Amino acid sequence: MRENSTPRPPVLPVAPTSGRLRPLGLDEVRITGGFWARRREVNATATLGHCRHWMERVGWIGNFRAAAEGRVHRDRRGREFADSDVYKLLEAMSWQAGQHTGTGADTRTDAGIASLTETIAAAQEPDGYLSTAFGRPGQRPRYSDLEWGHELYCYGHLIQAGVAELRTRGESELTKTARRAADHVCAAFGPGGIEGVCGHPEIETALVELARATGEQRYLDQAALFVERRGRGTLADTEFGRAYFQDDLPVREATVLRGHAVRALYLAAGAVDVAVETRDDSLLAAVVRQWETTVARRTYLTGGMGAHHRDESFGDDFVLPPDRAYAETCAGVASVMLGWRLLLATGDPRYADLAERTLFNVVAASPSQDGRAFFYTNTLHRRTRGTAPDADAESPRAESGTRAPWFAVSCCPTNVARTLALLPAYLATADDRGVQLHQYADADIATTLTGGHPVALRVRTDYPHDGRVTVRITRSADRPWTLSLRVPAWAAGAPAWLVDADGTRRAVAPGTAAVTRAFRAGDEIRLELPVAPRWVGADPRVDAVRGTVAVQRGPVVYCAESVDLPAGREVDSVRVDPSARPQDGPSGTVLAPGALTVPDGRPEAPWPYAVPEATRAPAVRASPVVLVPYYSWANRGPSTMRVWLPVREADVEADGPERPLP
Amino acid sequence: MRENSTPRPPVLPVAPTSGRLRPLGLDEVRITGGFWARRREVNATATLGHCRHWMERVGWIGNFRAAAEGRVHRDRRGREFADSDVYKLLEAMSWQAGQHTGTGADTRTDAGIASLTETIAAAQEPDGYLSTAFGRPGQRPRYSDLEWGHELYCYGHLIQAGVAELRTRGESELTKTARRAADHVCAAFGPGGIEGVCGHPEIETALVELARATGEQRYLDQAALFVERRGRGTLADTEFGRAYFQDDLPVREATVLRGHAVRALYLAAGAVDVAVETRDDSLLAAVVRQWETTVARRTYLTGGMGAHHRDESFGDDFVLPPDRAYAETCAGVASVMLGWRLLLATGDPRYADLAERTLFNVVAASPSQDGRAFFYTNTLHRRTRGTAPDADAESPRAESGTRAPWFAVSCCPTNVARTLALLPAYLATADDRGVQLHQYADADIATTLTGGHPVALRVRTDYPHDGRVTVRITRSADRPWTLSLRVPAWAAGAPAWLVDADGTRRAVAPGTAAVTRAFRAGDEIRLELPVAPRWVGADPRVDAVRGTVAVQRGPVVYCAESVDLPAGREVDSVRVDPSARPQDGPSGTVLAPGALTVPDGRPEAPWPYAVPEATRAPAVRASPVVLVPYYSWANRGPSTMRVWLPVREADVEADGPERPLP
């Protein structure tokens, strides 16, 4: 493990003191254009304000005012954990503002942070306790419901906001509020205090980061205590079982993530943080093992995690129904957080592979193009068109046929907001040998290598639409160093190339492609990844998608949507032929060779089961099937949609084409 | 529609005053042997006592004592609807005792009914209100939570118990308690009263039956009012949406059953009852339409209904995942109740077809062989062996790997108990032309045909193991009459035969086979149904079972279970070959031609998705696959199990047999 020898970079969500790679901060990496720049622009200009607007409207910000004014027992609105979304918004605003630190470019965000902080801080009690849901006259007592109360969970998000503030803009009322809360947690739950954990992990990773940001050992100790305490049955055994809370097994003993997906992932992230700071290799190895099994057996093609609606949880191995995928947006965010920590600790590019998949197919799928509506769950198969959610009301979280402006439980919009705000931090790292690029986007990167050698790179690409990534060295150390580029696992099976500064071209395999040389300013390295659309099948144990295939193009998963079918047809009429190749179509679409079933006028069978011969595939008519990126589905109104497309069987072909090519 | 001209039979769960068929009561039909006699014997000798034991133990009977003694606000145990299970047990005991009415054969049950009734009646308030969960000092006010309070639902079960008592043993304290409650409901929710409905339907069908049993019109009027009120949004819009409560659409306008499956089915049963009593053909037609669509698109092969764990609800059309089937036992009971009402109203044998399927594959699957443990949900695919539930504790309802003795929500055991207790009433009907047999079991049937002609039949069969059903006429009217026998829809595709009293043998098709003649005592009619095991496939729109087939033998669905596989193998290794025929095996098993996948020693893929060629089926080794009746699964300890078996693909055959034939 590396002992960090360079000064701690200031603008970073995760700053481990040991590990294989050193993260680069928002002050070292700037995204300058392309897919993520557009998403981040919408996030900054629309989503942040949208979240604040809704949280004023539904009263979640008002809860803090009500608490300060002594009327919260009467006037409080929203669920127990509503405070946390205000904190997540603050975190997002801090990262956003931090990108302009020193430039004075975002005084509006600065003012917003200050006013929100003032509102929150006024509700904090003298001993640091801060919750609008518990502890005041007329409310339930503090910590009387650790299973569902979410008090520590809320502190976790407050502390993460405080860390973002500390690292972007320095000490402020927000950082003091967060530290008072953290100090209170250590006093209340430390040795001799309440021997409990929060039903929803989150405090663990937050306390470790606060320890890193402040150098205060006690926060790390408290986080380690929470990690060790978990899995020992201190929480009640509810209808969902203790696995829901990850309280069924100690973290060190578990072999797979289970229970509520977001809880499981946040806990795993906290455990990695603790392991890295305490040099606890066995704890780290336990989380790596859980990650491996979860990815091999409990993860959707999109990177989505969580197969059960009932308890928002992981299912048994290979229970991955596309039409009942929960795949909560927050679980996607949490998976990216966990993967980033594991990547920093180990340097293994597989973590960046999954993060890329999840960013493009879960995190990017949630917000609408205008950044003012969101998916909470990310199904892989929508069977009914449904209707657009009420633009003026909170939606049920699991039911939106199109993206909804806000939810009764609305953790996802603010989670997307903070992730997009800090996204540049996930692009690149450094180590003693040089710089590593993990995610590809137009970006300018400037950092200082070990020994004090400044280097700068300019990345230019139209990724993921185009597979070519050009890295121009704009400033170099005057000694040899290594530029490492991730070759994604999805590139297996087609040639990928690295073109060196001297024009040398060599095939590269999934993993890491590295060039070591005494770079000079102006040198260009080019990675060429095979983004042509391709068929993907699933392990036969994923029963729910037997007999189907999907299409992926680069890291992007595609889907069929009813709006691209002849009028009145739904996606269950689609059949595809994986013996021919899918091709790029117009406007970012893919054309999959296939057919559409043809209604034959027979009345529907009164019973859907019969001798197998009678239930064979219906007649079809050849027709290329238009596919669009999954992240863009439902952008054209309510539709039916599916990612996994049934393979066409040998059957009757009706005469004539279904319709001309689009 | 028939106007009943014969005197109302006394021992009947459902006694419509109009409709195509006249039900025969427990005093007219006795099950004398075979599959259901064994189940009913266990029910009478074990299950009834087991339910009473558990309800004493978990305090649900004690709640009534606590209410009578003014301490229920402090001492009450169980969920809001715990009262209902005491009532369902009482109903079961009444039907059971009714079979011995006049013989003095069951004085123990009689005493049990009397003591339970005394306990309940003591808790009833002077105005007829009766709930242990609401309305007393320290409790929430009466009817303050119609969405979740279940007060009217509980009355419904009390009234059904009262009707059972009235029809089996006559007026008693129980019937008076039930009538006082019904009178209270009419006063509280009648015209000018509370304009609401109960979140859980049940009161509707109960009030109609009480009207039938007492001749009191006001109970019918109140039931009709509840049916009409529903679907008009009087219940709050919860996270599950109003469809959960069937409060999204008026019954007359709905085209399919939706929302919570038990609620939907009880409501539909009540709507049929109202339609039949008020001669409301359009209301009846609406329910028929909903039934048809539900059966064609939202029903499992077992007859199970309800695909979602989250809200115990129907899914969208064709969302029928085997491994996440909820298929609650109570929904099976409710489906049989609904089908019976539709059968009586229309005479259409398709309702008896589904009832037979549901009785053998849901209702019979729930209780253990000893009648002291139950499945609450009835999955069609169990992926992990899990562990046996704690024999000494209440189990979570949806999680039992094997049958559990009791549940925190324990509606199913008492629902099974009352269904088995009244089962003879579902076997046969009469009309002006003669007698109709709908379900096949060893039974003695004696009734009086229109015009006062007594007839008697003795049915002998080893159904469903054997397809031969012999009906011996033991007493006949001295005029021609018609004996009708249901030929199940599952018999399509193989010859079925009817052998007449004179030895004439004719092929019969699914539907109804009838013989009309002046029967003489000693005449025998024989039905020969093709029960040989056969493959069944599913409509391609049932995405979750694409590429699989199931085996059915007569009405019985079969499954593979890990206990029948080589040691250490699980059911995901099974592949079958539907081009060959399944055969009867030893001890009631079926041997399906097939193969087992062979572990090839390769490490598991780190990611379960790849180019389709790489995810093809693994190597297999030919091996007949032992299948057992689905209703008997998990009788040999925790196991993995599946009903839908993947079809073997053309692939590598490993050398040698997996193991000798069993």
PDB file of N, CA and C in Angstrom, chain B residues 1-5 8 14-21 23 167 208-209 211-213 215 220 273-279 344:
ATOM      1  N   MET B   1     -82.170 -17.340 -15.685  1.00  0.00           N
ATOM      2  CA  MET B   1     -81.733 -17.696 -14.331  1.00  0.00           C
ATOM      3  C   MET B   1     -82.821 -18.536 -13.660  1.00  0.00           C
ATOM      4  N   ARG B   2     -82.369 -19.468 -12.886  1.00  0.00           N
ATOM      5  CA  ARG B   2     -83.285 -20.341 -12.175  1.00  0.00           C
ATOM      6  C   ARG B   2     -83.814 -19.636 -10.924  1.00  0.00           C
ATOM      7  N   GLU B   3     -85.110 -19.766 -10.678  1.00  0.00           N
ATOM      8  CA  GLU B   3     -85.649 -19.407  -9.364  1.00  0.00           C
ATOM      9  C   GLU B   3     -85.642 -20.690  -8.548  1.00  0.00           C
ATOM     10  N   ASN B   4     -84.935 -20.674  -7.459  1.00  0.00           N
ATOM     11  CA  ASN B   4     -84.869 -21.918  -6.687  1.00  0.00           C
ATOM     12  C   ASN B   4     -86.259 -22.319  -6.229  1.00  0.00           C
ATOM     13  N   SER B   5     -86.627 -23.524  -6.565  1.00  0.00           N
ATOM     14  CA  SER B   5     -87.950 -23.977  -6.193  1.00  0.00           C
ATOM     15  C   SER B   5     -87.905 -24.991  -5.053  1.00  0.00           C
ATOM     16  N   ARG B   8     -84.533 -24.360   0.696  1.00  0.00           N
ATOM     17  CA  ARG B   8     -83.123 -24.007   0.799  1.00  0.00           C
ATOM     18  C   ARG B   8     -82.386 -25.098   1.581  1.00  0.00           C
ATOM     19  N   VAL B  14     -72.661 -21.204   0.290  1.00  0.00           N
ATOM     20  CA  VAL B  14     -73.169 -20.213  -0.670  1.00  0.00           C
ATOM     21  C   VAL B  14     -74.529 -20.695  -1.157  1.00  0.00           C
ATOM     22  N   ALA B  15     -75.570 -19.917  -0.892  1.00  0.00           N
ATOM     23  CA  ALA B  15     -76.919 -20.354  -1.242  1.00  0.00           C
ATOM     24  C   ALA B  15     -77.657 -19.274  -2.023  1.00  0.00           C
ATOM     25  N   PRO B  16     -77.310 -19.129  -3.284  1.00  0.00           N
ATOM     26  CA  PRO B  16     -77.943 -18.067  -4.075  1.00  0.00           C
ATOM     27  C   PRO B  16     -79.430 -18.325  -4.276  1.00  0.00           C
ATOM     28  N   THR B  17     -80.200 -17.271  -4.438  1.00  0.00           N
ATOM     29  CA  THR B  17     -81.630 -17.447  -4.728  1.00  0.00           C
ATOM     30  C   THR B  17     -81.907 -17.475  -6.218  1.00  0.00           C
ATOM     31  N   SER B  18     -80.877 -17.236  -7.021  1.00  0.00           N
ATOM     32  CA  SER B  18     -81.047 -17.433  -8.463  1.00  0.00           C
ATOM     33  C   SER B  18     -79.723 -17.921  -9.018  1.00  0.00           C
ATOM     34  N   GLY B  19     -79.748 -18.310 -10.289  1.00  0.00           N
ATOM     35  CA  GLY B  19     -78.515 -18.807 -10.904  1.00  0.00           C
ATOM     36  C   GLY B  19     -78.770 -20.107 -11.624  1.00  0.00           C
ATOM     37  N   ARG B  20     -77.813 -20.526 -12.386  1.00  0.00           N
ATOM     38  CA  ARG B  20     -77.973 -21.678 -13.253  1.00  0.00           C
ATOM     39  C   ARG B  20     -78.007 -22.989 -12.468  1.00  0.00           C
ATOM     40  N   LEU B  21     -77.234 -23.097 -11.404  1.00  0.00           N
ATOM     41  CA  LEU B  21     -77.108 -24.361 -10.687  1.00  0.00           C
ATOM     42  C   LEU B  21     -77.458 -24.195  -9.211  1.00  0.00           C
ATOM     43  N   PRO B  23     -76.566 -25.389  -5.530  1.00  0.00           N
ATOM     44  CA  PRO B  23     -75.484 -26.098  -4.832  1.00  0.00           C
ATOM     45  C   PRO B  23     -76.040 -27.201  -3.940  1.00  0.00           C
ATOM     46  N   ARG B 167     -76.361 -22.401   9.612  1.00  0.00           N
ATOM     47  CA  ARG B 167     -76.741 -23.432   8.640  1.00  0.00           C
ATOM     48  C   ARG B 167     -76.364 -24.840   9.095  1.00  0.00           C
ATOM     49  N   VAL B 208     -74.144 -10.581   2.058  1.00  0.00           N
ATOM     50  CA  VAL B 208     -75.084 -11.228   1.138  1.00  0.00           C
ATOM     51  C   VAL B 208     -75.466 -12.605   1.677  1.00  0.00           C
ATOM     52  N   GLU B 209     -74.489 -13.336   2.167  1.00  0.00           N
ATOM     53  CA  GLU B 209     -74.810 -14.678   2.656  1.00  0.00           C
ATOM     54  C   GLU B 209     -75.700 -14.613   3.885  1.00  0.00           C
ATOM     55  N   ALA B 211     -77.863 -12.276   4.416  1.00  0.00           N
ATOM     56  CA  ALA B 211     -79.200 -11.974   3.868  1.00  0.00           C
ATOM     57  C   ALA B 211     -79.858 -13.253   3.364  1.00  0.00           C
ATOM     58  N   ARG B 212     -79.078 -14.085   2.685  1.00  0.00           N
ATOM     59  CA  ARG B 212     -79.636 -15.350   2.182  1.00  0.00           C
ATOM     60  C   ARG B 212     -80.051 -16.261   3.333  1.00  0.00           C
ATOM     61  N   ALA B 213     -79.255 -16.271   4.380  1.00  0.00           N
ATOM     62  CA  ALA B 213     -79.512 -17.200   5.478  1.00  0.00           C
ATOM     63  C   ALA B 213     -80.656 -16.736   6.365  1.00  0.00           C
ATOM     64  N   GLY B 215     -82.960 -14.108   5.274  1.00  0.00           N
ATOM     65  CA  GLY B 215     -84.048 -13.479   4.542  1.00  0.00           C
ATOM     66  C   GLY B 215     -84.151 -11.980   4.760  1.00  0.00           C
ATOM     67  N   LEU B 220     -78.412  -7.425   2.337  1.00  0.00           N
ATOM     68  CA  LEU B 220     -78.102  -7.396   0.901  1.00  0.00           C
ATOM     69  C   LEU B 220     -77.945  -5.951   0.409  1.00  0.00           C
ATOM     70  N   ASP B 273     -72.143 -12.184  -5.753  1.00  0.00           N
ATOM     71  CA  ASP B 273     -73.259 -12.430  -4.836  1.00  0.00           C
ATOM     72  C   ASP B 273     -74.337 -11.352  -4.976  1.00  0.00           C
ATOM     73  N   VAL B 274     -73.898 -10.093  -4.991  1.00  0.00           N
ATOM     74  CA  VAL B 274     -74.862  -8.995  -5.137  1.00  0.00           C
ATOM     75  C   VAL B 274     -75.566  -9.097  -6.485  1.00  0.00           C
ATOM     76  N   ALA B 275     -74.792  -9.361  -7.539  1.00  0.00           N
ATOM     77  CA  ALA B 275     -75.375  -9.436  -8.882  1.00  0.00           C
ATOM     78  C   ALA B 275     -76.436 -10.530  -8.955  1.00  0.00           C
ATOM     79  N   VAL B 276     -76.145 -11.674  -8.356  1.00  0.00           N
ATOM     80  CA  VAL B 276     -77.066 -12.813  -8.413  1.00  0.00           C
ATOM     81  C   VAL B 276     -78.346 -12.512  -7.634  1.00  0.00           C
ATOM     82  N   GLU B 277     -78.193 -11.870  -6.484  1.00  0.00           N
ATOM     83  CA  GLU B 277     -79.379 -11.597  -5.663  1.00  0.00           C
ATOM     84  C   GLU B 277     -80.221 -10.457  -6.208  1.00  0.00           C
ATOM     85  N   THR B 278     -79.570  -9.530  -6.914  1.00  0.00           N
ATOM     86  CA  THR B 278     -80.316  -8.375  -7.430  1.00  0.00           C
ATOM     87  C   THR B 278     -80.617  -8.531  -8.914  1.00  0.00           C
ATOM     88  N   ARG B 279     -80.308  -9.700  -9.455  1.00  0.00           N
ATOM     89  CA  ARG B 279     -80.524  -9.982 -10.887  1.00  0.00           C
ATOM     90  C   ARG B 279     -79.866  -8.911 -11.761  1.00  0.00           C
ATOM     91  N   LEU B 344     -71.997 -21.433 -10.104  1.00  0.00           N
ATOM     92  CA  LEU B 344     -73.419 -21.523  -9.750  1.00  0.00           C
ATOM     93  C   LEU B 344     -74.250 -20.566 -10.605  1.00  0.00           C
TER      94      LEU B 344
END
